[in-house]
PDB file of C-alpha atoms in Angstrom:
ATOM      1  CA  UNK W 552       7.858   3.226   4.562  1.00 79.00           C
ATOM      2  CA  UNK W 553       5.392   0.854   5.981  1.00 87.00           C
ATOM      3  CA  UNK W 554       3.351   3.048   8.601  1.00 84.00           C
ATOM      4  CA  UNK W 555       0.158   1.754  11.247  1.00 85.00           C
ATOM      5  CA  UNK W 556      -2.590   3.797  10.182  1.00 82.00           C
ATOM      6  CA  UNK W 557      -4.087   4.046  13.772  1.00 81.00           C
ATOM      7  CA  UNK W 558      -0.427   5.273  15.491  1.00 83.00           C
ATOM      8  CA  UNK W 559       1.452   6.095  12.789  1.00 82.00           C
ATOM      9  CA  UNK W 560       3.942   4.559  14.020  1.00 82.00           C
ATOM     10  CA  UNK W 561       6.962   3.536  11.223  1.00 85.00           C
ATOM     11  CA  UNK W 562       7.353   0.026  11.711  1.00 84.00           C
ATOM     12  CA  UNK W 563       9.548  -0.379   8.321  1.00 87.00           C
ATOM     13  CA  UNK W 564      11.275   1.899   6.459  1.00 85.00           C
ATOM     14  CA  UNK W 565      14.082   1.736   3.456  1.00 85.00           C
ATOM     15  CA  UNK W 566      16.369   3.919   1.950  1.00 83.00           C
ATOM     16  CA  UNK W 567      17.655   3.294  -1.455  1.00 83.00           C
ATOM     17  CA  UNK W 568      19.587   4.935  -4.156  1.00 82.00           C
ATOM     18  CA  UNK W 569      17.919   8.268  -6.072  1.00 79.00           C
ATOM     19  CA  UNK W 570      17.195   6.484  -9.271  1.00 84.00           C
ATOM     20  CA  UNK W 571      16.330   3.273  -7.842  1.00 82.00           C
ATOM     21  CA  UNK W 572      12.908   2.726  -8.688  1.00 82.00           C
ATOM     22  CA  UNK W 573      10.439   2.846  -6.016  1.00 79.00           C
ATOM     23  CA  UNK W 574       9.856  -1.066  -6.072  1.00 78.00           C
ATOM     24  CA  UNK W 575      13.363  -2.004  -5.572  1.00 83.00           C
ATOM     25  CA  UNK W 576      13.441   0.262  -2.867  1.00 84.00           C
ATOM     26  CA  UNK W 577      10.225  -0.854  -1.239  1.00 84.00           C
ATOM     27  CA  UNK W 578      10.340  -4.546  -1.685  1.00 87.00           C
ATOM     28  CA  UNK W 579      12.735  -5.365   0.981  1.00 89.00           C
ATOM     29  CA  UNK W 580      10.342  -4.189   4.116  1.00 89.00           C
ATOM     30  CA  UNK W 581       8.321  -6.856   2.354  1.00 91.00           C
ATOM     31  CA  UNK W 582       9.650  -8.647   5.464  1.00 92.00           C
ATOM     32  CA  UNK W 583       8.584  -6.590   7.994  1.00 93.00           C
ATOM     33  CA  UNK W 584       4.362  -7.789   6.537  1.00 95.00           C
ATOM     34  CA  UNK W 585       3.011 -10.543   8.571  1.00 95.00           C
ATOM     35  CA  UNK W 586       0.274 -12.966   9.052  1.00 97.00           C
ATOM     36  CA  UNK W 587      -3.143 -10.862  10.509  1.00 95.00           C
ATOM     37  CA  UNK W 588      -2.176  -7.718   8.905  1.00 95.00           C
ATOM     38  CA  UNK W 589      -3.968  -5.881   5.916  1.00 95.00           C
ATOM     39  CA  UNK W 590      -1.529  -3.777   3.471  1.00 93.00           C
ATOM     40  CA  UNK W 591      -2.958  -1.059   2.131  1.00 92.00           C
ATOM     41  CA  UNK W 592      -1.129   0.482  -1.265  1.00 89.00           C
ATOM     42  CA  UNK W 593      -1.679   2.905  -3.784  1.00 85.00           C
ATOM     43  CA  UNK W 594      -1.496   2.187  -7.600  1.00 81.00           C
ATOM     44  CA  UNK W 595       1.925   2.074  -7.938  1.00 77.00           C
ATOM     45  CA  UNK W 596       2.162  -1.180  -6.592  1.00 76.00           C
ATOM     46  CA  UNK W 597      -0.025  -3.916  -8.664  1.00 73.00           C
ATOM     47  CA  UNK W 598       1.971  -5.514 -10.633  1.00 84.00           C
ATOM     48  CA  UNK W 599       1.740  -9.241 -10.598  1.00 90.00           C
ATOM     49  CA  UNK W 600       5.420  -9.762  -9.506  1.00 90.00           C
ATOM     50  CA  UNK W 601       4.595  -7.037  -6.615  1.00 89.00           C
ATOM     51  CA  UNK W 602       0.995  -8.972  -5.752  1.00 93.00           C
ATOM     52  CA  UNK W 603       2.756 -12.276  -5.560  1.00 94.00           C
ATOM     53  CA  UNK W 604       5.785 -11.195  -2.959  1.00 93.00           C
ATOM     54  CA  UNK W 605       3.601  -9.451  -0.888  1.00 94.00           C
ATOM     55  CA  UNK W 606       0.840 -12.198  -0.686  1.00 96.00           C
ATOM     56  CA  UNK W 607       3.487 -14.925   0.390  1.00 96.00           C
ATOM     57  CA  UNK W 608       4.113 -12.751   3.646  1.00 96.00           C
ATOM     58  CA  UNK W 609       1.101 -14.089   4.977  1.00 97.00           C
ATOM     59  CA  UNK W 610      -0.561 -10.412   4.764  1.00 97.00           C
ATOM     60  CA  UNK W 611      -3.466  -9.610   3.280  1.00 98.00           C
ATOM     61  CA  UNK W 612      -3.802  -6.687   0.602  1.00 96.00           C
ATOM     62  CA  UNK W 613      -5.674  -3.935  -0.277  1.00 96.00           C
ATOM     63  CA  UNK W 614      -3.996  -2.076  -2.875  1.00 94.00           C
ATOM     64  CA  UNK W 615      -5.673   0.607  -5.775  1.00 93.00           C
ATOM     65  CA  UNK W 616      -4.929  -0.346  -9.110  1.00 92.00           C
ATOM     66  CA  UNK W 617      -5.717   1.081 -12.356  1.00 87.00           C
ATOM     67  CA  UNK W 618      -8.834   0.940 -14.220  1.00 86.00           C
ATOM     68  CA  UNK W 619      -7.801  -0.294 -17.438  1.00 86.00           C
ATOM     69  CA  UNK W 620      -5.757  -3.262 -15.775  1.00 87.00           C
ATOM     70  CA  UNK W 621      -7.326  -6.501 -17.040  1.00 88.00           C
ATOM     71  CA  UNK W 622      -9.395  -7.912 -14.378  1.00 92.00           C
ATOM     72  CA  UNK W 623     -12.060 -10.649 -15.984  1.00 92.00           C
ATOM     73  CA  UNK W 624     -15.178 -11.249 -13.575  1.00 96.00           C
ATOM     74  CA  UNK W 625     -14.841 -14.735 -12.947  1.00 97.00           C
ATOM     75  CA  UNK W 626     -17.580 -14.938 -10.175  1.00 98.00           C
ATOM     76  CA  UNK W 627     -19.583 -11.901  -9.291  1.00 98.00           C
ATOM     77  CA  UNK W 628     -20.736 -11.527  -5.306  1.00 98.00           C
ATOM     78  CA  UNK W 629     -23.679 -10.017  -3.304  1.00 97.00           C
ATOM     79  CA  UNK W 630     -21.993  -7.051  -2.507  1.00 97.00           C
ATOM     80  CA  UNK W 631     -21.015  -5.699  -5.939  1.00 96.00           C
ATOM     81  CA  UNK W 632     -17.565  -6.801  -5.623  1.00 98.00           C
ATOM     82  CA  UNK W 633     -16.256  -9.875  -7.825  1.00 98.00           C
ATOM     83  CA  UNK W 634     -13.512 -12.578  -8.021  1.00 98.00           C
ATOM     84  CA  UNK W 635     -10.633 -12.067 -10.963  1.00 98.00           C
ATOM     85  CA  UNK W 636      -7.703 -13.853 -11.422  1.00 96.00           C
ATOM     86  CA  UNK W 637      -4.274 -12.219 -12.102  1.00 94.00           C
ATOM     87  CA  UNK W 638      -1.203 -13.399 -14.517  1.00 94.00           C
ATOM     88  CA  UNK W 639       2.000 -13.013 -14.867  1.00 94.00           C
ATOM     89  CA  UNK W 640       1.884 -12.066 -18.632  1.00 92.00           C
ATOM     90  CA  UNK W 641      -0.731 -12.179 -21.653  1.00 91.00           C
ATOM     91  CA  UNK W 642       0.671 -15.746 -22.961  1.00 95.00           C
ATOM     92  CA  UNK W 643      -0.274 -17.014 -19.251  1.00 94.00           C
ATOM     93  CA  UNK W 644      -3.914 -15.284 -19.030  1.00 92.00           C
ATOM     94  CA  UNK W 645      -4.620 -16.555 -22.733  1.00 92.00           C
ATOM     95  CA  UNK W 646      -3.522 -19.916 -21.329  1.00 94.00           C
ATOM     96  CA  UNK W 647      -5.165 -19.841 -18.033  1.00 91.00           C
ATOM     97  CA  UNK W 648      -1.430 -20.693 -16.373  1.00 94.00           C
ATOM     98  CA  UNK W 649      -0.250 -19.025 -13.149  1.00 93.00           C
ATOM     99  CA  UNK W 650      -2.731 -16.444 -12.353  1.00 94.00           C
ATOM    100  CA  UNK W 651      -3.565 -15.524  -8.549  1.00 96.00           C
ATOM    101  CA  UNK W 652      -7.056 -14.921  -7.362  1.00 97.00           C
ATOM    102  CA  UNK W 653      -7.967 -12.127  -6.153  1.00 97.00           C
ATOM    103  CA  UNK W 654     -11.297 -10.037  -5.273  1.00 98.00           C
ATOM    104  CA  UNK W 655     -11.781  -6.504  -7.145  1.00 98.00           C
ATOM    105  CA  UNK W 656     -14.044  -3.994  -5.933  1.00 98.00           C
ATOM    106  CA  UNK W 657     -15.031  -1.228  -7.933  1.00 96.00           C
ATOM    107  CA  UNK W 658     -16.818   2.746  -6.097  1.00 94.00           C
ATOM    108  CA  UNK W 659     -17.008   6.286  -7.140  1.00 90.00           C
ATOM    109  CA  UNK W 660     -16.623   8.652  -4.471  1.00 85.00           C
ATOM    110  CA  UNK W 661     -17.902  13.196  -5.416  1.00 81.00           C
ATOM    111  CA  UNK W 662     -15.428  15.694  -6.103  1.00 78.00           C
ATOM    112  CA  UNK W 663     -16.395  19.317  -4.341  1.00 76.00           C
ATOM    113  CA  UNK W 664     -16.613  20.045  -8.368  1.00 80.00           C
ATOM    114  CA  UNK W 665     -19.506  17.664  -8.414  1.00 77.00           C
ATOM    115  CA  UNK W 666     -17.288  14.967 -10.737  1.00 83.00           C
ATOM    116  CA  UNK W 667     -16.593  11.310  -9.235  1.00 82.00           C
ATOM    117  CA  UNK W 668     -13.718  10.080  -8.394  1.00 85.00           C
ATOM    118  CA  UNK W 669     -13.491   6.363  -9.522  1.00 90.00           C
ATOM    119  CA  UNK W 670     -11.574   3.915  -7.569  1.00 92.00           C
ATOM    120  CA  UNK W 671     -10.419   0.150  -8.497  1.00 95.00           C
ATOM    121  CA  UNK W 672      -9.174  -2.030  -5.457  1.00 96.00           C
ATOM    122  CA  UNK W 673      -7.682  -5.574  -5.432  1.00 97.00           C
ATOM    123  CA  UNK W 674      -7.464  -7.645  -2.107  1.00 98.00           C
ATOM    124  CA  UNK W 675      -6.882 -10.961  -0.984  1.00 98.00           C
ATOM    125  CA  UNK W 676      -9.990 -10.702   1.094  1.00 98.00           C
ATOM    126  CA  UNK W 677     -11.656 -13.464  -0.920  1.00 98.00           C
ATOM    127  CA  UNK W 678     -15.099 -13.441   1.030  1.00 97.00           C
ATOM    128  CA  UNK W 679     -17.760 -10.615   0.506  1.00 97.00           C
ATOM    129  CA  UNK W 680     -19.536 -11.958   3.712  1.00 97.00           C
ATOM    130  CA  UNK W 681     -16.006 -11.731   5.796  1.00 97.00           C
ATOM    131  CA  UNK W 682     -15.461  -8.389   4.454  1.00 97.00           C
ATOM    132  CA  UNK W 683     -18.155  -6.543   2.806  1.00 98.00           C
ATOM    133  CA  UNK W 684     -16.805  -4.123   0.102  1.00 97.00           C
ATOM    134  CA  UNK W 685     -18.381  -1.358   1.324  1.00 96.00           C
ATOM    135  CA  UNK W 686     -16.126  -1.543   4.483  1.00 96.00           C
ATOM    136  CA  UNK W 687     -12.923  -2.537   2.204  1.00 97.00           C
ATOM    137  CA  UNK W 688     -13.497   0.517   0.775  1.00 95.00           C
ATOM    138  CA  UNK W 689     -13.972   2.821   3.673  1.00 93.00           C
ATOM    139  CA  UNK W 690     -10.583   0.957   4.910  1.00 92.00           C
ATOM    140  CA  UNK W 691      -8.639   1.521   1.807  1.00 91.00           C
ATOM    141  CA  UNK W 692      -9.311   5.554   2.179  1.00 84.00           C
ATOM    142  CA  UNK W 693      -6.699   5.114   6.149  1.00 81.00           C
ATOM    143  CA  UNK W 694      -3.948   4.906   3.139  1.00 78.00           C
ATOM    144  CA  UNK W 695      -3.977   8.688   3.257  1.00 76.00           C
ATOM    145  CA  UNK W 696      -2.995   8.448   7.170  1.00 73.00           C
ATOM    146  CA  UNK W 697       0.741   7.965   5.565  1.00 74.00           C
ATOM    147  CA  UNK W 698       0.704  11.553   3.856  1.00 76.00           C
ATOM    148  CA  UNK W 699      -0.432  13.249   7.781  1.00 75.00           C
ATOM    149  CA  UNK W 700       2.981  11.024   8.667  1.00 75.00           C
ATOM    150  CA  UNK W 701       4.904  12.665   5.658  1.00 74.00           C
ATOM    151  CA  UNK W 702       3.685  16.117   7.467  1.00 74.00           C
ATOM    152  CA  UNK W 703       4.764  15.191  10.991  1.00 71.00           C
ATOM    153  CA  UNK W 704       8.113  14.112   9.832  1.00 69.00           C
ATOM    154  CA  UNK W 705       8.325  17.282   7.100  1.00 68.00           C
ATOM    155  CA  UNK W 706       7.079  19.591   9.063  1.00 63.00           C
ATOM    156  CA  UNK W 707       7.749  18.815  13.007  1.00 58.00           C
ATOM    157  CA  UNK W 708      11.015  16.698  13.004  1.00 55.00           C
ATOM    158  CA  UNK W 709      12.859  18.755  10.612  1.00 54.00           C
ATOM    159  CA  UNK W 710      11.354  21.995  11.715  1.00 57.00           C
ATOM    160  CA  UNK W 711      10.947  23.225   7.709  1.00 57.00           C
ATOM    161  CA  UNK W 712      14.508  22.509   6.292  1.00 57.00           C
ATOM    162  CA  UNK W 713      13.741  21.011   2.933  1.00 57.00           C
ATOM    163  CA  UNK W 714      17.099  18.460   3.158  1.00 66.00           C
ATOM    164  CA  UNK W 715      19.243  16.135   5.071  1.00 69.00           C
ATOM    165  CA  UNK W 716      22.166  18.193   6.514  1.00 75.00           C
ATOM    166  CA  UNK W 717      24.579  14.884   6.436  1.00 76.00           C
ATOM    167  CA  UNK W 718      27.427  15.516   3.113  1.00 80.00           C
ATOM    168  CA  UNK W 719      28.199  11.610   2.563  1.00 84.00           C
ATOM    169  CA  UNK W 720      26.250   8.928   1.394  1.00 82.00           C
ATOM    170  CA  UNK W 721      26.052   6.894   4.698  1.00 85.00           C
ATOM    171  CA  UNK W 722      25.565   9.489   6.993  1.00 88.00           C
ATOM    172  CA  UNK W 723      22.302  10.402   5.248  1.00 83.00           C
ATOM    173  CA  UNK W 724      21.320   7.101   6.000  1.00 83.00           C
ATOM    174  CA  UNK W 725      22.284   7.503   9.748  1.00 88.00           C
ATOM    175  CA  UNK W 726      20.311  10.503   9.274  1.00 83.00           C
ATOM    176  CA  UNK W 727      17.492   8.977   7.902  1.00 81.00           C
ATOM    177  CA  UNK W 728      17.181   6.267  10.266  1.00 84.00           C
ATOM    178  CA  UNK W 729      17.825   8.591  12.869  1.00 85.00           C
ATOM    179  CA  UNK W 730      14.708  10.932  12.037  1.00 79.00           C
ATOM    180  CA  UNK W 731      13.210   7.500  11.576  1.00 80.00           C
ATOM    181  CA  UNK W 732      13.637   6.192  14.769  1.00 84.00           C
ATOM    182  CA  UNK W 733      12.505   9.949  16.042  1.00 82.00           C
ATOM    183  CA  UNK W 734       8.896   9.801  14.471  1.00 77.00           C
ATOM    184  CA  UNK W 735       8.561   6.133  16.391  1.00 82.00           C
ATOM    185  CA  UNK W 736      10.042   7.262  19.936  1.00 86.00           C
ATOM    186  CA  UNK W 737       7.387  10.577  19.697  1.00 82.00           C
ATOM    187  CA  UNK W 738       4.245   8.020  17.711  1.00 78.00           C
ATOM    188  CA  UNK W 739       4.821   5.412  21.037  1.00 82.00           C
ATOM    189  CA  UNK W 740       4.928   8.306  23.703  1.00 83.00           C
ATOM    190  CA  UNK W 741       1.788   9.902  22.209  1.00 81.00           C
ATOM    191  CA  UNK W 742      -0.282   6.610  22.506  1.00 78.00           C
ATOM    192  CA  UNK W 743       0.891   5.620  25.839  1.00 78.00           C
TER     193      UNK W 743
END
């Protein structure tokens, strides 16, 4: 699902096959991303292939990504943050062929247990002056707004039944959709 962190309104949603993984079945609202908005994602979704079809839309990104993904400084900024450059494979970074830039940003944020929590973003957001990391990272934390969407549609729309009542494969997709198209008509009555 692709969800507006200030309505949470759907605006793109996809229903695949159970063990379809979760790329295949995201990829396609790839189309719904557009020019003037920022993406937000969690780690699950940095994979050069996945950077590169989502960048094309126009959009720009903000996605978590691991901290042991390679990510060379190849210009460090004011803020902290720094410019990397992303590739499709080892052969390509060792040959300096097809990478992306991109801008990496780097915070730890306390546990209650008094540990930090570190966190790794990427984002096309080239310019620390544009958008200071400090602010990119206070942004990238909305991504949780799609779990209090999970709730509304877990806990208010199907009103605590765990599963789809539909027996056939395409009417749990009318289903779906249906719910779907629920959680939008309730998300644009509530901000109106």
């Amino acid at each position: 699902m692709l969800v507006e962190c200030g309505t949470h309104a759907i605006f793109a949603a996809h229903l695949g096959p159970y063990r379809s993984a979760e790329w295949d079945i995201c990829q396609p609202m790839l189309a719904s991303l557009q020019p003037g908005m920022l993406c937000l994602a969690d780690r699950g979704f940095n994979g050069y292939s996945h950077w590169q079809a989502a960048q094309a839309t126009g959009a720009d990104l903000l996605w978590r990504c691991a901290h042991n993904r390679r990510l060379p400084v190849v210009s460090a900024l004011p803020d902290g943050s720094y410019l990397s450059m992303i590739y499709p494979d080892d052969k390509s970074r060792r040959q300096g062929v097809g990478g992306i830039s991109m801008r990496v940003i780097e915070y730890s944020l306390p546990k209650l247990s008094g540990e930090a929590t570190r966190y790794r973003l990427m984002t096309t957001l080239l310019s620390a002056d544009a958008a200071p990391a400090a602010e990119l990272a206070a942004c990238y934390h909305a991504r949780w707004q799609i779990e209090a969407v999970f709730d509304e549609l877990n806990t208010h729309l199907q009103q605590g039944r765990r599963t789809l009542r539909s027996k056939t494969p395409e009417l749990v997709k009318q289903e779906f959709y249906g719910w779907v198209l629920a959680h939008y008509a309730v998300r644009w009555r509530c901000t109106r």
